[in-house]
Tab-separated table of C-alpha atoms and ligand atoms in Angstrom:
chain	number	residue	atom	x	y	z
A	160	MET	CA	67.748	107.215	133.152
A	161	ASN	CA	69.373	107.100	136.495
A	162	GLN	CA	70.427	109.858	138.878
A	163	TYR	CA	72.883	109.705	141.748
A	164	ASN	CA	75.417	111.801	143.600
A	165	TYR	CA	79.136	111.875	144.044
A	166	GLU	CA	79.878	114.240	146.921
A	167	GLU	CA	77.972	117.405	145.925
A	168	ILE	CA	77.876	116.468	142.226
A	169	ASP	CA	74.505	115.504	140.743
A	170	ILE	CA	75.046	112.845	138.088
A	171	ILE	CA	72.467	112.179	135.373
A	172	LYS	CA	73.148	108.945	133.515
A	173	THR	CA	71.270	107.799	130.435
A	174	ALA	CA	71.749	105.624	127.358
A	175	VAL	CA	73.184	107.658	124.476
A	176	ASN	CA	70.686	106.066	122.141
A	177	PRO	CA	67.474	104.194	123.026
A	178	PHE	CA	68.343	101.519	120.434
A	179	TYR	CA	71.896	101.016	121.646
A	180	ARG	CA	71.601	100.999	125.406
A	181	ILE	CA	75.079	99.743	126.167
A	182	MET	CA	76.686	103.142	125.693
A	183	LYS	CA	75.863	105.590	128.471
A	184	ILE	CA	76.385	109.291	128.853
A	185	HIS	CA	76.949	111.015	132.193
A	186	LEU	CA	76.066	114.663	132.762
A	187	TYR	CA	77.483	116.373	135.824
A	188	LEU	CA	75.800	119.231	137.696
A	189	ILE	CA	77.737	121.022	140.431
A	190	ASP	CA	76.693	124.231	142.040
A	191	GLY	CA	74.549	125.334	139.064
A	192	LEU	CA	77.183	124.360	136.470
A	193	LEU	CA	76.065	121.602	134.090
A	194	ILE	CA	78.896	119.808	132.301
A	195	ASP	CA	77.602	118.510	128.943
A	196	THR	CA	73.960	118.507	127.961
A	197	GLY	CA	73.127	115.073	126.530
A	198	PRO	CA	71.873	113.951	123.129
A	199	ARG	CA	68.752	115.310	121.467
A	200	ILE	CA	67.457	111.800	120.899
A	201	ARG	CA	67.034	111.499	124.711
A	202	LYS	CA	65.219	114.812	124.860
A	203	PHE	CA	62.084	113.688	126.709
A	204	ASN	CA	63.952	111.950	129.511
A	205	LEU	CA	66.486	114.735	129.834
A	206	ILE	CA	63.876	117.496	129.962
A	207	ARG	CA	62.216	115.663	132.826
A	208	ALA	CA	65.541	115.609	134.686
A	209	PHE	CA	66.482	119.208	133.857
A	210	ARG	CA	63.178	120.708	134.972
A	211	SER	CA	63.892	120.073	138.638
A	212	LYS	CA	67.440	121.481	138.427
A	213	ASP	CA	68.890	124.899	138.894
A	214	ILE	CA	71.097	125.319	135.807
A	215	ARG	CA	72.949	128.623	135.770
A	216	GLN	CA	75.978	127.798	133.601
A	217	VAL	CA	76.710	125.092	131.067
A	218	ALA	CA	80.098	123.798	129.928
A	219	VAL	CA	80.049	121.798	126.692
A	220	THR	CA	83.176	119.641	126.385
A	221	HIS	CA	82.896	119.293	122.580
A	222	SER	CA	80.461	119.584	119.723
A	223	HIS	CA	79.255	115.957	119.347
A	224	ASP	CA	75.508	115.653	119.724
A	225	ASP	CA	75.603	113.456	122.830
A	226	HIS	CA	77.397	116.342	124.610
A	227	ALA	CA	76.010	119.455	122.927
A	228	GLY	CA	72.607	118.273	121.670
A	229	MET	CA	70.458	119.739	124.449
A	230	ALA	CA	72.318	123.082	124.666
A	231	HIS	CA	69.671	124.663	122.501
A	232	TRP	CA	66.770	123.510	124.679
A	233	ILE	CA	68.592	124.668	127.815
A	234	SER	CA	69.229	128.102	126.339
A	235	GLU	CA	65.500	128.447	125.651
A	236	HIS	CA	64.381	127.354	129.109
A	237	PHE	CA	67.065	128.616	131.492
A	238	SER	CA	68.861	131.920	131.577
A	239	ALA	CA	72.197	130.135	131.646
A	240	ASP	CA	75.521	131.059	130.088
A	241	ILE	CA	76.620	128.254	127.802
A	242	TYR	CA	80.328	127.819	127.115
A	243	CYS	CA	82.195	125.846	124.474
A	244	HIS	CA	85.546	125.989	122.681
A	245	GLU	CA	85.563	128.811	120.153
A	246	LYS	CA	85.988	126.250	117.356
A	247	ALA	CA	82.696	124.640	118.438
A	248	LEU	CA	80.740	127.909	118.275
A	249	PRO	CA	79.694	127.612	114.598
A	250	SER	CA	78.303	124.107	115.023
A	251	LEU	CA	76.453	124.934	118.252
A	252	ASN	CA	74.991	128.054	116.718
A	253	LYS	CA	74.013	126.198	113.553
A	254	SER	CA	72.076	123.605	115.506
A	255	ALA	CA	70.154	126.475	117.073
A	256	LEU	CA	68.603	127.657	113.835
A	257	SER	CA	64.888	127.667	114.290
A	258	PRO	CA	62.960	124.913	112.510
A	259	TRP	CA	61.454	125.778	109.124
A	260	TYR	CA	57.865	126.031	110.373
A	261	ARG	CA	58.817	128.711	112.873
A	262	ARG	CA	60.689	130.631	110.242
A	263	LEU	CA	57.435	130.880	108.284
A	264	PHE	CA	56.122	133.213	110.953
A	265	SER	CA	59.277	134.885	112.113
A	266	SER	CA	62.587	135.710	110.494
A	267	ARG	CA	64.238	135.682	113.883
A	268	HIS	CA	66.784	132.981	114.591
A	269	ILE	CA	66.585	131.550	118.042
A	270	ASN	CA	69.270	133.275	119.992
A	271	ILE	CA	71.289	130.564	121.647
A	272	ASN	CA	73.490	132.103	124.250
A	273	VAL	CA	76.751	130.250	123.569
A	274	LYS	CA	80.086	131.880	124.334
A	275	SER	CA	83.642	130.717	124.128
A	276	TYR	CA	85.139	129.616	127.428
A	277	PRO	CA	86.368	132.268	129.874
A	278	ASP	CA	89.737	131.664	131.607
A	279	ILE	CA	87.925	130.457	134.725
A	280	ILE	CA	84.325	129.430	135.378
A	281	ARG	CA	83.246	130.467	138.864
A	282	THR	CA	80.333	129.015	140.822
A	283	PRO	CA	79.503	129.982	144.427
A	284	GLU	CA	81.655	127.171	145.846
A	285	HIS	CA	84.094	126.204	143.099
A	286	GLU	CA	86.374	127.323	140.308
A	287	PHE	CA	86.783	125.378	137.096
A	288	LEU	CA	89.665	125.769	134.714
A	289	PRO	CA	88.820	124.977	131.068
A	290	ILE	CA	91.775	123.204	129.434
A	291	ALA	CA	91.842	122.796	125.643
A	292	THR	CA	92.504	119.110	125.006
A	293	PRO	CA	92.135	118.293	121.294
A	294	GLY	CA	92.363	114.690	120.106
A	295	HIS	CA	88.849	113.273	120.121
A	296	THR	CA	87.802	116.477	118.327
A	297	SER	CA	89.759	119.669	117.671
A	298	ASN	CA	87.279	121.587	119.864
A	299	HIS	CA	87.545	119.386	122.972
A	300	VAL	CA	87.885	120.941	126.426
A	301	CYS	CA	88.380	119.326	129.872
A	302	LEU	CA	87.440	121.148	133.087
A	303	LEU	CA	89.621	121.029	136.161
A	304	GLU	CA	88.455	121.792	139.696
A	305	PRO	CA	91.920	122.227	141.216
A	306	ASP	CA	90.931	122.354	144.917
A	307	LYS	CA	89.061	119.071	144.710
A	308	GLY	CA	91.394	117.411	142.203
A	309	TRP	CA	88.496	116.699	139.866
A	310	LEU	CA	88.936	116.525	136.111
A	311	PHE	CA	85.801	116.485	133.947
A	312	SER	CA	87.321	114.773	130.957
A	313	GLY	CA	84.540	114.708	128.329
A	314	ASP	CA	85.578	112.070	125.782
A	315	LEU	CA	89.332	112.360	126.266
A	316	TYR	CA	89.613	109.209	128.364
A	317	ILE	CA	86.822	106.594	127.864
A	318	THR	CA	89.442	103.814	127.829
A	319	PRO	CA	93.217	103.783	128.348
A	320	TYR	CA	93.603	101.280	125.483
A	321	PRO	CA	91.563	102.400	122.463
A	322	LYS	CA	91.791	100.303	119.309
A	323	VAL	CA	89.405	102.301	117.150
A	324	PHE	CA	89.170	105.973	116.227
A	325	LEU	CA	86.681	108.197	114.480
A	326	LYS	CA	87.969	109.463	111.137
A	327	HIS	CA	89.000	112.881	112.456
A	328	GLU	CA	90.485	111.816	115.760
A	329	SER	CA	94.157	112.718	115.998
A	330	ILE	CA	96.617	110.553	117.904
A	331	ASN	CA	99.184	113.373	117.891
A	332	ASP	CA	96.688	115.758	119.465
A	333	TYR	CA	95.678	113.132	122.044
A	334	ILE	CA	99.324	112.651	123.008
A	335	GLU	CA	99.922	116.381	123.301
A	336	SER	CA	96.744	116.884	125.352
A	337	LEU	CA	97.560	114.005	127.702
A	338	ASN	CA	101.094	115.338	128.144
A	339	LYS	CA	99.686	118.753	128.996
A	340	LEU	CA	97.328	117.256	131.605
A	341	MET	CA	100.261	115.534	133.322
A	342	SER	CA	101.376	118.963	134.565
A	343	TYR	CA	98.142	119.445	136.559
A	344	ASN	CA	97.144	117.884	139.862
A	345	PHE	CA	93.981	115.812	139.942
A	346	ASP	CA	92.898	112.446	141.156
A	347	ILE	CA	89.362	111.729	140.000
A	348	LEU	CA	88.150	111.704	136.422
A	349	PHE	CA	84.545	112.347	135.557
A	350	CYS	CA	84.339	110.649	132.179
A	351	ALA	CA	81.298	111.408	130.036
A	352	HIS	CA	80.795	107.757	129.113
A	353	GLU	CA	82.438	105.727	131.873
A	354	GLY	CA	81.443	107.782	134.904
A	355	VAL	CA	83.654	108.299	137.963
A	356	ILE	CA	87.205	106.963	137.555
A	357	HIS	CA	89.521	106.831	140.559
A	358	ASP	CA	93.311	107.151	140.118
A	359	GLY	CA	92.419	109.338	137.163
A	360	LYS	CA	95.869	110.750	136.565
A	361	GLU	CA	97.418	107.281	136.566
A	362	MET	CA	94.767	106.084	134.084
A	363	LEU	CA	95.520	109.005	131.759
A	364	LYS	CA	99.242	108.239	132.069
A	365	ARG	CA	98.487	104.663	130.968
A	366	LYS	CA	96.614	105.992	127.956
A	367	LEU	CA	99.496	108.318	127.111
A	368	ASP	CA	102.069	105.496	127.285
A	369	TYR	CA	99.849	103.182	125.266
A	370	LEU	CA	99.278	105.765	122.509
A	371	LEU	CA	103.001	106.555	122.328
A	372	ASN	CA	103.732	102.841	121.830
A	373	ILE	CA	101.004	102.425	119.219
A	374	ARG	CA	102.181	105.462	117.285
A	375	ARG	CA	105.766	104.181	117.315
A	376	ASP	CA	104.783	100.644	116.232
A	377	VAL	CA	102.445	101.803	113.470
A	378	THR	CA	104.943	104.347	112.146
A	379	GLU	CA	107.723	101.750	112.020
A	380	LEU	CA	105.578	99.254	110.118
A	381	HIS	CA	104.282	101.967	107.778
A	382	GLN	CA	107.836	103.108	106.996
A	383	ALA	CA	108.854	99.504	106.416
A	384	GLY	CA	106.239	99.347	103.653
A	385	PHE	CA	103.394	97.477	105.360
A	386	THR	CA	99.894	98.385	104.186
A	387	ASP	CA	97.275	99.640	106.634
A	388	ARG	CA	95.470	96.291	106.473
A	389	GLU	CA	98.672	94.379	107.177
A	390	ILE	CA	99.360	96.657	110.144
A	391	LYS	CA	95.832	96.040	111.400
A	392	LYS	CA	96.349	92.266	111.177
A	393	ARG	CA	99.595	92.501	113.130
A	394	LEU	CA	98.682	94.993	115.833
A	395	PHE	CA	94.902	94.653	116.236
A	396	PRO	CA	93.988	91.189	114.955
A	397	ASP	CA	90.834	90.814	117.056
A	398	LYS	CA	87.459	92.162	116.027
A	399	VAL	CA	86.426	95.237	118.013
A	400	ARG	CA	82.844	95.465	119.200
A	401	LEU	CA	82.537	99.224	118.790
A	402	GLU	CA	83.729	98.926	115.195
A	403	LEU	CA	80.971	96.413	114.439
A	404	MET	CA	78.294	98.277	116.377
A	405	SER	CA	79.120	101.610	114.724
A	406	PHE	CA	79.262	100.063	111.218
A	407	GLY	CA	82.870	101.186	110.911
A	408	LEU	CA	82.356	104.772	112.020
A	409	PHE	CA	84.906	103.902	114.690
A	410	SER	CA	87.619	101.778	113.094
A	411	ARG	CA	91.077	100.316	113.590
A	412	LEU	CA	92.126	101.668	110.192
A	413	ASN	CA	91.213	105.226	111.257
A	414	MET	CA	93.495	104.818	114.243
A	415	ILE	CA	96.349	103.395	112.174
A	416	ARG	CA	96.106	106.166	109.557
A	417	SER	CA	96.089	108.829	112.226
A	418	CYS	CA	99.570	107.677	113.329
A	419	TYR	CA	101.278	108.746	110.112
A	420	ARG	CA	98.764	111.190	108.600
A	421	GLU	CA	100.120	114.378	110.139
B	557	ZN	ZN1	82.413	112.681	121.419
């Protein structure tokens, strides 16, 4: 666990998983607004960090546990409004069901205070515009601070040149979301896994161009009758570390199939 600042932003950085320390998650706290909450598996470290903070609002970029996992704990210990995309509401509320041993003594479900995003999130010094940006998940949201040119990009960016996807990631949605973001002004990305990225808009443009090329190449080969495995051999011949480390949860074949699935 490591904490530092970027201008007035408090950044909490921790390994996503204690057994796989290479992948980090960054939580951003500005003016009482916490962007993403961290994974439940890091609970003890995160609670130690949260206790000294003044958390008044929480923006969850999407429903994966490394982003939404601590929302429940925060709702029990802070009187904070917690926001997520309306499509993420069922999964955030489900994770808030009280554990079985508490239900023995009370029929009450823990009331997690999650709401769908308002048009604008206001803090004393800033305004944040939630922008629906599906691709990584269908319930993904980025937050733009237009005066500062800051974009809190959740898991939309991570790398401009991805070679592996989760099963439900959608290349078409990524392309549409990236196109949409090109119409906004921003300069710095606050990526949940990679931290602060300068020239953020340029980096997202690179990702957009790359994905357009990949989609075109895969679609052409698919229409010419190549199998997914043949396409993989041609376009992504090298082994990908994340694919090995995730036991295929992230895979090149998922990415290839997403190009012609929809
Ligand atoms: Zn994610």
